Coordinates of C-alpha atoms in Angstrom, one line a residue:
Chain A
X1 CA 77.1 -5.7 -8.1
X2 CA 73.4 -5.9 -8.9
X3 CA 71.3 -2.8 -9.4
X4 CA 69.4 -3.2 -6.0
X5 CA 72.7 -3.8 -4.2
X6 CA 74.2 -0.6 -5.5
X7 CA 71.0 1.3 -4.4
X8 CA 71.3 -0.2 -0.9
X9 CA 75.0 0.8 -0.8
X10 CA 74.2 4.4 -1.8
X11 CA 71.4 4.6 0.8
X12 CA 73.8 3.5 3.5
X13 CA 76.5 6.0 2.4
X14 CA 73.9 8.8 2.7
X15 CA 72.7 7.6 6.0
X16 CA 75.9 8.9 7.5
X17 CA 74.9 12.5 6.8
X18 CA 72.5 14.3 9.1
X19 CA 72.4 17.7 7.5
X20 CA 72.0 19.0 4.0
X21 CA 75.5 20.5 3.9
X22 CA 77.3 17.3 4.4
X23 CA 75.1 15.7 1.8
X24 CA 75.8 18.5 -0.7
X25 CA 79.6 18.3 0.1
X26 CA 79.4 14.6 -0.7
X27 CA 77.5 15.3 -4.0
X28 CA 80.1 17.9 -4.9
X29 CA 82.9 15.4 -4.2
X30 CA 81.0 12.8 -6.4
X31 CA 80.7 15.5 -9.1
X32 CA 84.4 16.0 -9.1
X33 CA 85.1 12.3 -9.5
X34 CA 82.6 11.6 -12.3
X35 CA 84.2 9.8 -15.1
X36 CA 83.8 12.4 -17.7
X37 CA 82.2 11.6 -21.0
X38 CA 84.5 11.4 -24.0
X39 CA 84.8 14.9 -25.5
X40 CA 83.5 13.7 -28.9
X41 CA 80.1 13.0 -27.2
X42 CA 79.9 16.4 -25.6
X43 CA 77.8 17.8 -28.5
X44 CA 74.2 18.9 -28.9
X45 CA 73.4 15.4 -30.1
X46 CA 74.0 14.0 -26.7
X47 CA 72.7 17.0 -24.8
X48 CA 69.7 16.6 -22.4
X49 CA 68.3 20.0 -22.2
X50 CA 67.3 21.2 -18.8
X51 CA 66.6 24.9 -18.5
X52 CA 69.5 25.7 -16.3
X53 CA 72.2 23.0 -16.1
X54 CA 73.2 20.9 -19.1
X55 CA 73.7 17.2 -19.1
X56 CA 75.4 15.2 -21.8
X57 CA 74.7 11.4 -21.8
X58 CA 76.2 8.7 -24.0
X59 CA 75.3 5.0 -23.9
X60 CA 77.0 1.9 -25.5
X61 CA 76.2 -1.8 -25.3
X62 CA 79.1 -3.8 -24.1
X63 CA 78.7 -7.6 -23.7
X64 CA 75.0 -7.4 -23.2
X65 CA 75.3 -4.5 -20.6
X66 CA 74.6 -0.8 -21.1
X67 CA 77.6 1.4 -20.3
X68 CA 76.6 5.1 -19.6
X69 CA 79.0 8.0 -19.5
X70 CA 77.9 11.5 -18.8
X71 CA 78.8 15.1 -17.8
X72 CA 77.2 18.3 -16.7
X73 CA 78.2 21.9 -16.5
X74 CA 77.0 22.2 -12.9
X75 CA 78.8 20.3 -10.1
X76 CA 75.8 19.3 -7.9
X77 CA 74.0 18.0 -11.0
X78 CA 77.2 16.1 -11.9
X79 CA 77.2 14.5 -8.4
X80 CA 73.7 13.3 -8.9
X81 CA 74.5 12.1 -12.4
X82 CA 77.4 10.2 -10.9
X83 CA 74.9 8.3 -8.6
X84 CA 72.5 7.6 -11.5
X85 CA 75.4 6.1 -13.5
X86 CA 76.6 4.0 -10.5
X87 CA 73.2 2.5 -10.3
X88 CA 72.2 2.1 -14.0
X89 CA 75.5 1.7 -15.8
X90 CA 76.9 -1.8 -16.5
X91 CA 73.5 -3.4 -16.1
X92 CA 71.4 -5.3 -18.7
X93 CA 68.7 -3.4 -20.6
X94 CA 65.9 -5.3 -18.8
X95 CA 67.3 -4.4 -15.4
X96 CA 67.6 -0.7 -16.4
X97 CA 64.0 -0.7 -17.8
X98 CA 62.7 -2.1 -14.5
X99 CA 64.7 0.0 -12.1
X100 CA 62.4 2.0 -9.9
X101 CA 65.1 4.3 -8.6
X102 CA 63.7 4.5 -5.1
X103 CA 67.1 5.3 -3.6
X104 CA 66.6 8.9 -4.8
X105 CA 63.7 9.3 -2.4
X106 CA 65.5 7.4 0.4
X107 CA 68.5 9.7 0.3
X108 CA 66.3 12.8 0.2
X109 CA 67.3 14.0 -3.3
X110 CA 63.8 13.7 -4.9
X111 CA 63.6 17.5 -5.1
X112 CA 66.4 17.5 -7.6
X113 CA 64.4 15.1 -9.8
X114 CA 61.4 17.4 -10.0
X115 CA 61.0 18.8 -13.5
X116 CA 60.6 22.2 -12.1
X117 CA 64.2 22.2 -10.9
X118 CA 65.1 22.5 -14.6
X119 CA 68.3 20.6 -14.2
X120 CA 67.8 17.9 -16.8
X121 CA 67.9 15.1 -14.3
X122 CA 64.4 13.8 -14.7
X123 CA 64.9 13.8 -18.5
X124 CA 68.2 12.0 -17.9
X125 CA 66.5 9.0 -16.2
X126 CA 63.9 8.9 -19.0
X127 CA 66.7 9.0 -21.6
X128 CA 68.7 6.3 -19.8
X129 CA 65.6 4.0 -19.8
X130 CA 65.0 4.9 -23.4
X131 CA 68.5 3.8 -24.4
X132 CA 67.9 0.5 -22.5
X133 CA 64.6 0.0 -24.4
X134 CA 66.3 0.6 -27.7
X135 CA 69.1 -1.7 -27.0
X136 CA 66.7 -4.4 -25.9
X137 CA 64.7 -4.0 -29.1
X138 CA 67.8 -4.2 -31.2
X139 CA 68.9 -7.3 -29.3
X140 CA 65.6 -9.0 -29.6
Chain B
X1 CA 64.9 55.8 5.8
X2 CA 61.6 57.6 5.2
X3 CA 59.3 54.8 6.3
X4 CA 59.1 52.4 9.1
X5 CA 60.6 49.1 7.9
X6 CA 59.2 47.0 10.8
X7 CA 55.7 48.3 10.1
X8 CA 56.1 47.7 6.4
X9 CA 57.4 44.1 6.9
X10 CA 54.5 43.4 9.2
X11 CA 52.1 44.1 6.3
X12 CA 53.5 41.1 4.4
X13 CA 52.3 37.9 6.0
X14 CA 54.4 35.6 3.7
X15 CA 57.7 37.2 5.1
X16 CA 56.9 35.9 8.6
X17 CA 57.7 32.3 7.8
X18 CA 60.7 30.1 8.2
X19 CA 62.1 27.8 5.5
X20 CA 64.7 25.1 6.2
X21 CA 64.7 26.5 9.7
X22 CA 65.8 29.9 8.5
X23 CA 63.7 33.1 8.4
X24 CA 62.7 33.4 4.8
X25 CA 64.7 36.0 2.9
X26 CA 63.0 36.9 -0.3
X27 CA 65.3 38.4 -3.0
X28 CA 63.4 37.3 -6.0
X29 CA 61.4 40.5 -6.4
X30 CA 62.2 41.0 -10.0
X31 CA 60.4 37.8 -10.8
X32 CA 57.4 38.6 -8.6
X33 CA 56.8 40.7 -5.5
X34 CA 55.0 39.6 -2.3
X35 CA 51.5 41.0 -1.5
X36 CA 50.7 43.2 1.5
X37 CA 47.7 42.1 3.6
X38 CA 45.8 45.2 2.2
X39 CA 45.9 43.5 -1.2
X40 CA 44.9 40.1 0.1
X41 CA 42.1 41.7 2.1
X42 CA 40.9 43.6 -1.0
X43 CA 40.5 40.3 -2.9
X44 CA 38.6 38.7 0.0
X45 CA 36.4 41.8 0.4
X46 CA 35.6 41.8 -3.3
X47 CA 34.3 38.2 -3.1
X48 CA 32.5 38.7 0.2
X49 CA 30.8 42.0 -0.9
X50 CA 31.0 42.9 -4.5
X51 CA 31.4 39.9 -6.7
X52 CA 29.5 40.2 -9.9
X53 CA 30.1 40.4 -13.7
X54 CA 30.7 44.0 -14.6
X55 CA 29.5 46.4 -17.3
X56 CA 26.4 44.5 -18.3
X57 CA 24.0 44.5 -15.4
X58 CA 21.5 47.0 -14.1
X59 CA 21.2 45.4 -10.6
X60 CA 22.9 46.8 -7.5
X61 CA 25.9 44.5 -7.4
X62 CA 26.7 44.9 -11.0
X63 CA 26.7 48.6 -10.8
X64 CA 28.8 48.6 -7.7
X65 CA 31.4 46.2 -9.1
X66 CA 31.5 48.1 -12.4
X67 CA 32.0 51.4 -10.5
X68 CA 34.8 50.0 -8.5
X69 CA 36.5 48.6 -11.6
X70 CA 36.3 51.8 -13.5
X71 CA 37.4 53.8 -10.5
X72 CA 40.6 51.6 -10.5
X73 CA 41.2 52.6 -14.1
X74 CA 41.2 56.2 -13.0
X75 CA 43.5 55.4 -10.1
X76 CA 46.0 53.7 -12.5
X77 CA 45.7 56.7 -14.8
X78 CA 46.7 59.0 -11.9
X79 CA 49.4 56.6 -10.8
X80 CA 51.3 56.8 -14.1
X81 CA 49.9 60.3 -14.9
X82 CA 48.2 59.3 -18.2
X83 CA 46.1 62.0 -19.8
X84 CA 42.9 60.0 -20.0
X85 CA 41.6 56.9 -18.2
X86 CA 40.5 55.4 -21.6
X87 CA 44.3 55.1 -22.3
X88 CA 44.5 52.5 -19.5
X89 CA 43.8 49.0 -20.8
X90 CA 43.6 46.1 -18.2
X91 CA 45.4 42.9 -19.3
X92 CA 46.6 39.8 -17.5
X93 CA 50.2 41.0 -17.4
X94 CA 53.0 42.8 -19.2
X95 CA 53.3 39.8 -21.5
X96 CA 49.7 40.2 -22.7
X97 CA 50.1 43.9 -22.9
X98 CA 53.2 43.5 -25.1
X99 CA 51.6 40.9 -27.3
X100 CA 48.6 43.1 -27.7
X101 CA 50.6 46.0 -29.0
X102 CA 52.9 43.7 -31.2
X103 CA 49.9 42.1 -32.8
X104 CA 47.7 45.2 -33.3
X105 CA 50.5 47.6 -34.1
X106 CA 51.9 45.0 -36.6
X107 CA 48.6 44.6 -38.4
X108 CA 48.0 48.4 -38.6
X109 CA 51.4 49.8 -39.4
X110 CA 54.0 47.2 -40.3
X111 CA 54.7 46.4 -44.0
X112 CA 57.4 44.3 -45.6
X113 CA 60.8 46.0 -45.4
X114 CA 59.9 48.0 -42.3
X115 CA 62.0 47.9 -39.2
X116 CA 61.4 47.7 -35.4
X117 CA 64.2 48.5 -33.0
X118 CA 64.7 46.7 -29.7
X119 CA 67.7 45.8 -27.5
X120 CA 69.8 42.8 -26.6
X121 CA 68.8 43.3 -22.9
X122 CA 65.1 42.6 -23.4
X123 CA 63.1 40.1 -21.5
X124 CA 61.7 37.5 -23.9
X125 CA 58.2 39.0 -23.5
X126 CA 59.5 42.2 -25.1
X127 CA 61.6 40.4 -27.7
X128 CA 59.8 37.3 -29.0
X129 CA 56.5 39.2 -29.9
X130 CA 58.4 41.7 -32.0
X131 CA 60.7 39.0 -33.5
X132 CA 57.7 36.9 -34.6
X133 CA 55.6 39.9 -35.8
X134 CA 58.5 41.0 -37.9
X135 CA 59.0 37.5 -39.3
X136 CA 55.3 37.3 -40.2
X137 CA 55.2 40.6 -41.8
X138 CA 58.5 40.5 -43.7
X139 CA 59.9 43.3 -41.5
X140 CA 63.2 43.2 -39.7
X141 CA 64.1 43.5 -36.1
X142 CA 67.1 45.7 -35.4
X143 CA 68.9 45.0 -32.1
X144 CA 70.7 47.6 -30.0
X145 CA 73.8 46.2 -28.2
X146 CA 75.1 47.2 -24.8
X147 CA 78.5 48.4 -23.5
X148 CA 80.5 46.6 -20.7
X149 CA 78.5 48.3 -18.0
X150 CA 75.2 47.1 -19.5
X151 CA 74.1 50.3 -21.1
X152 CA 72.6 51.2 -24.4
X153 CA 74.6 53.6 -26.7
X154 CA 72.4 56.5 -27.8
X155 CA 74.7 57.1 -30.8
X156 CA 74.1 53.5 -31.9
X157 CA 70.4 54.1 -31.6
X158 CA 70.6 57.3 -33.8
X159 CA 72.5 55.3 -36.4
X160 CA 69.8 52.5 -36.4
X161 CA 66.9 55.0 -36.8
X162 CA 66.0 55.5 -40.4
X163 CA 63.0 56.0 -42.7
X164 CA 62.0 52.4 -42.4
X165 CA 61.9 52.5 -38.6
X166 CA 58.3 52.1 -37.4
X167 CA 58.7 51.6 -33.6
X168 CA 61.3 51.3 -30.8
X169 CA 60.3 48.7 -28.2
X170 CA 62.6 49.0 -25.2
X171 CA 62.7 48.0 -21.5
X172 CA 62.6 50.8 -19.0
X173 CA 64.7 48.8 -16.5
X174 CA 66.6 45.6 -17.4
X175 CA 65.4 42.6 -15.3
X176 CA 68.9 41.1 -15.5
X177 CA 71.3 44.1 -15.4
X178 CA 69.2 46.5 -13.5
X179 CA 70.1 49.2 -16.0
X180 CA 67.7 52.1 -16.0
X181 CA 67.6 53.1 -19.6
X182 CA 67.5 56.9 -20.5
X183 CA 64.0 56.5 -21.8
X184 CA 63.1 60.1 -21.8
X185 CA 66.0 61.0 -24.0
X186 CA 65.3 58.0 -26.2
X187 CA 61.7 59.0 -26.7
X188 CA 62.9 62.5 -27.6
X189 CA 65.3 61.2 -30.2
X190 CA 62.7 58.8 -31.6
X191 CA 60.1 61.5 -31.9
X192 CA 62.4 63.7 -33.9
X193 CA 62.2 60.9 -36.5
X194 CA 58.4 60.5 -36.0
X195 CA 59.0 57.1 -34.5
X196 CA 56.8 56.0 -31.6
X197 CA 58.3 54.3 -28.5
X198 CA 57.0 51.4 -26.4
X199 CA 58.4 50.9 -23.0
X200 CA 58.3 47.6 -21.1
X201 CA 57.7 48.9 -17.6
X202 CA 57.5 45.5 -15.9
X203 CA 60.5 46.4 -13.7
X204 CA 60.2 50.1 -14.0
X205 CA 56.8 50.7 -12.4
X206 CA 57.7 49.1 -9.1
X207 CA 61.0 50.9 -8.6
X208 CA 60.5 54.4 -9.9
X209 CA 57.8 57.0 -10.0
X210 CA 56.5 56.8 -13.6
X211 CA 54.9 59.7 -15.5
X212 CA 54.0 58.7 -19.0
X213 CA 53.3 62.3 -20.1
X214 CA 56.6 63.5 -18.9
X215 CA 58.4 60.5 -20.6
X216 CA 56.1 61.1 -23.6
X217 CA 56.3 57.4 -24.4
X218 CA 53.6 56.1 -26.7
X219 CA 53.0 52.8 -24.9
X220 CA 53.9 51.7 -21.4
X221 CA 53.3 48.1 -20.4
X222 CA 53.5 46.5 -17.0
X223 CA 52.3 43.7 -14.7
X224 CA 50.5 43.9 -11.4
X225 CA 52.2 41.0 -9.8
X226 CA 55.6 42.7 -9.9
X227 CA 54.2 45.7 -8.2
X228 CA 52.7 44.0 -5.1
X229 CA 49.3 43.3 -6.8
X230 CA 47.7 40.0 -7.7
X231 CA 49.0 37.6 -10.4
X232 CA 47.0 37.9 -13.7
X233 CA 46.7 41.6 -13.6
X234 CA 48.5 44.1 -15.9
X235 CA 48.2 47.3 -17.8
X236 CA 48.8 48.5 -21.3
X237 CA 48.9 52.2 -21.5
X238 CA 48.8 53.7 -25.0
X239 CA 48.3 57.2 -26.3
X240 CA 44.7 57.7 -27.3
X241 CA 45.6 58.5 -31.0
X242 CA 47.3 55.1 -31.3
X243 CA 44.7 53.2 -29.4
X244 CA 42.0 54.6 -31.7
X245 CA 43.9 53.5 -34.8
X246 CA 44.9 50.0 -33.6
X247 CA 42.6 47.1 -34.5
X248 CA 41.2 45.0 -31.5
X249 CA 43.5 42.2 -30.2
X250 CA 40.9 39.7 -28.9
X251 CA 37.3 39.4 -30.0
X252 CA 34.2 38.5 -28.0
X253 CA 31.9 40.0 -25.4
X254 CA 32.4 43.5 -24.0
X255 CA 34.5 44.7 -26.9
X256 CA 31.7 45.0 -29.5
X257 CA 29.2 47.7 -30.2
X258 CA 26.9 45.8 -32.5
X259 CA 27.0 42.3 -33.9
X260 CA 25.2 41.2 -37.0
X261 CA 25.5 37.8 -38.7
X262 CA 27.8 39.2 -41.3
X263 CA 29.8 41.9 -39.5
X264 CA 30.5 43.6 -36.2
X265 CA 31.3 47.0 -35.0
X266 CA 33.6 47.6 -32.1
X267 CA 33.2 49.3 -28.8
X268 CA 35.0 52.6 -27.9
X269 CA 38.2 52.9 -25.8
X270 CA 39.1 51.3 -23.5
X271 CA 36.6 48.5 -24.0
X272 CA 37.7 47.8 -27.5
X273 CA 40.7 46.0 -26.1
X274 CA 39.1 44.2 -23.2
X275 CA 37.2 41.2 -24.6
X276 CA 35.4 38.9 -22.2
X277 CA 34.9 39.1 -18.4
X278 CA 38.0 40.7 -17.0
X279 CA 39.9 39.8 -13.8
X280 CA 37.7 41.9 -11.6
X281 CA 39.1 40.4 -8.4
X282 CA 42.7 41.0 -9.5
X283 CA 41.9 44.6 -10.4
X284 CA 40.4 45.1 -6.9
X285 CA 43.8 43.9 -5.6
X286 CA 45.7 46.1 -8.0
X287 CA 43.8 49.1 -6.7
X288 CA 44.8 48.2 -3.1
X289 CA 48.5 47.7 -4.3
X290 CA 48.5 51.2 -6.0
X291 CA 47.1 52.8 -2.9
X292 CA 49.7 51.0 -0.7
X293 CA 52.6 52.2 -3.0
X294 CA 51.2 55.8 -3.1
X295 CA 50.9 55.7 0.7
X296 CA 54.6 54.8 1.0
X297 CA 55.5 57.1 -1.8
X298 CA 57.3 56.0 -4.9
X299 CA 60.1 58.5 -4.2
X300 CA 60.6 57.0 -0.8
X301 CA 60.5 53.5 -2.2
X302 CA 63.0 54.4 -4.9
X303 CA 65.5 56.0 -2.5
X304 CA 65.2 53.2 0.1
X305 CA 65.9 50.6 -2.6
X306 CA 68.8 52.6 -3.9
X307 CA 70.3 52.4 -0.4
X308 CA 69.8 48.7 -0.4
X309 CA 71.5 48.4 -3.8
X310 CA 74.5 50.5 -2.7
X311 CA 74.9 48.5 0.5
X312 CA 74.7 45.2 -1.3
X313 CA 77.0 46.2 -4.1
X314 CA 79.6 47.4 -1.5
X315 CA 79.4 44.3 0.7
X316 CA 79.4 41.9 -2.2
X317 CA 82.3 43.6 -3.9
X318 CA 84.3 43.2 -0.7
X319 CA 83.9 39.4 -0.8
X320 CA 86.2 39.2 -3.8
X321 CA 85.9 36.9 -6.8
X322 CA 82.4 38.0 -7.7
X323 CA 81.7 39.1 -11.2
X324 CA 78.8 41.6 -11.6
X325 CA 76.7 41.8 -14.7
X326 CA 75.3 45.3 -15.0
X327 CA 77.3 48.1 -13.4
X328 CA 75.6 51.1 -14.8
X329 CA 75.5 54.2 -12.6
X330 CA 71.8 54.4 -13.4
X331 CA 70.7 51.1 -11.9
X332 CA 67.7 49.7 -10.0
X333 CA 67.9 47.3 -7.1
X334 CA 68.8 44.2 -9.1
X335 CA 72.2 42.5 -8.8
X336 CA 73.2 39.8 -11.3
X337 CA 76.4 38.0 -10.5
X338 CA 78.5 34.9 -10.8
X339 CA 80.7 33.5 -8.0
X340 CA 84.2 32.6 -9.2
X341 CA 83.8 29.9 -11.9
X342 CA 80.8 28.3 -10.3
X343 CA 77.6 27.4 -12.2
X344 CA 74.6 29.6 -11.2
X345 CA 72.6 26.5 -10.6
X346 CA 75.0 25.2 -8.0
X347 CA 75.3 28.5 -6.2
X348 CA 71.5 28.9 -6.2
X349 CA 70.9 25.5 -4.7
X350 CA 73.2 26.3 -1.8
X351 CA 71.8 29.8 -1.2
X352 CA 68.3 28.3 -1.2
X353 CA 69.2 25.9 1.5
X354 CA 70.3 28.8 3.6
X355 CA 66.7 30.2 3.4
X356 CA 67.4 32.9 0.7
X357 CA 65.3 33.0 -2.4
X358 CA 67.4 34.2 -5.3
X359 CA 66.8 33.4 -9.0
X360 CA 69.3 31.5 -11.2
X361 CA 69.4 30.9 -14.9
X362 CA 68.9 33.0 -18.0
X363 CA 66.0 35.2 -16.5
X364 CA 64.0 34.9 -19.7
X365 CA 66.8 36.9 -21.5
X366 CA 68.6 34.2 -23.6
X367 CA 69.8 36.7 -26.3
X368 CA 71.5 38.7 -23.5
X369 CA 73.1 35.5 -22.0
X370 CA 74.4 34.6 -25.5
X371 CA 75.7 38.2 -25.8
X372 CA 77.5 37.9 -22.4
X373 CA 78.6 34.3 -23.3
X374 CA 77.4 32.9 -19.9
X375 CA 74.9 30.1 -19.1
X376 CA 73.1 32.4 -16.7
X377 CA 73.6 34.4 -13.5
X378 CA 72.5 34.4 -9.9
X379 CA 70.2 37.3 -9.4
X380 CA 69.3 39.0 -6.2
X381 CA 66.6 41.7 -6.6
X382 CA 65.5 43.8 -3.6
X383 CA 62.2 45.4 -2.7
X384 CA 61.3 48.0 0.0
X385 CA 60.6 45.2 2.5
X386 CA 64.1 43.9 2.4
X387 CA 66.7 45.0 4.9
X388 CA 70.5 45.4 5.2
X389 CA 70.5 42.6 7.7
X390 CA 69.1 40.3 5.1
X391 CA 71.8 41.4 2.7
X392 CA 74.4 40.5 5.3
X393 CA 72.9 37.0 5.3
X394 CA 73.3 36.8 1.5
X395 CA 76.9 37.8 1.9
X396 CA 77.4 34.9 4.4
X397 CA 75.6 32.6 2.0
X398 CA 77.9 33.6 -0.9
X399 CA 80.9 32.9 1.3
X400 CA 79.5 29.5 2.1
X401 CA 79.1 28.9 -1.7
X402 CA 82.7 29.8 -2.2
X403 CA 83.8 27.5 0.7
X404 CA 81.8 24.5 -0.7
X405 CA 82.3 25.0 -4.5
X406 CA 85.7 26.6 -4.9

């Protein structure tokens, strides 16, 4: 699935929910199913520091595509991390670098991306794009 | 209840709003309190009638504004029962007050090998300034621990005190645990060793009647915004004999007596510590806040908040699965807790959506979080405008968190 296709799919999934509680319940469910990062990468080296919840992120290049794995100590954060990975993982570095991530606004989760939420998510997107940039430079 | 809660609530315009279609419930009072309209109106009045730079003009407005500013200093003196109004230094908050003392006290009294005692329950603002000052001056920071209830052990304090101890810097009330430290006893112990005591009163001054002469503390620092006054206001109280000896903290206008090209002499107290144009508007609001608190009566406030704390502790204990941090018998209306194994961030997000403002995280007390081995807590802190009905809403919200996360 292409990156825009995944975004469209997520937007239609969230269109089913008309209140915040259903949306949060779904995020919590997504958080529980997040493919957890390999324990060896759950170290400070892979830690994205938010003030309140921690996010660990690992990236590897596999056959020209970037594969992200991640984890968080907070379940709602983990649910959003799951969405970010669904959209950005297994895409080429160029696609990741160009991704505008508009689905976050469309599904009403932009508040979670505000740096003042201190949950590490805005830094996580930056970090994912930075990995993509580095992989592209190495490949070039 | 010794005051009319409906009337009190009507004084706070911000409390009348709805958020996410729920009436706002504000339980983040330990971070900052809301302002009664009397405070808001005092600021407006100041700009509409009195606005002027103080202390340096001979014209009508300048004299009027200066008089009002200096009258407020006297009101603050009376509020905490300091001996003299020159012992009241206006700052921009408890943080600045604490930095002022750490910097000036350090320069004047701290030599390599000296020791300063603080505790593990301190807010960063009463921890980092001492830590850094000690590092700069080759002194060491000794840290008092706490027991399982979140209390300081006075025997441990007695053991830490020695000939090298130069100061004890301690919070009056913990912003995380709610513990009211036995500060009067601590001051008495310290003074037996000729060691002065600084109290961080950021939480203390809004919850308890404070009498600095009765406590006999040497410094007492607090913020205006945590006591219903404007942001950017604060007070550093210090005993005159220390303030006379301490060097100035910031330099510039107002704090000088004479300036020559090669040297300067400094103004007398309290002006020596108030460089530059102060927050005159904020101080006008601070005066209104103090008047408001005195009108309600600090004893009434304290006993009403105690009732809220008891009610909340009882109701929250009945939920089951809640771990409380800070269970001292001497406690102010601050409840830190965790719900089952849930992360405070997750709990806070859900509670927020139900219209309740609580704080989550480390509450600017990372050494304490490390000591407790937790990432943070959820903290509900009550003020005199909160009600038992609002606490019932918090209990429902916690049940909702359990339902969604556990």
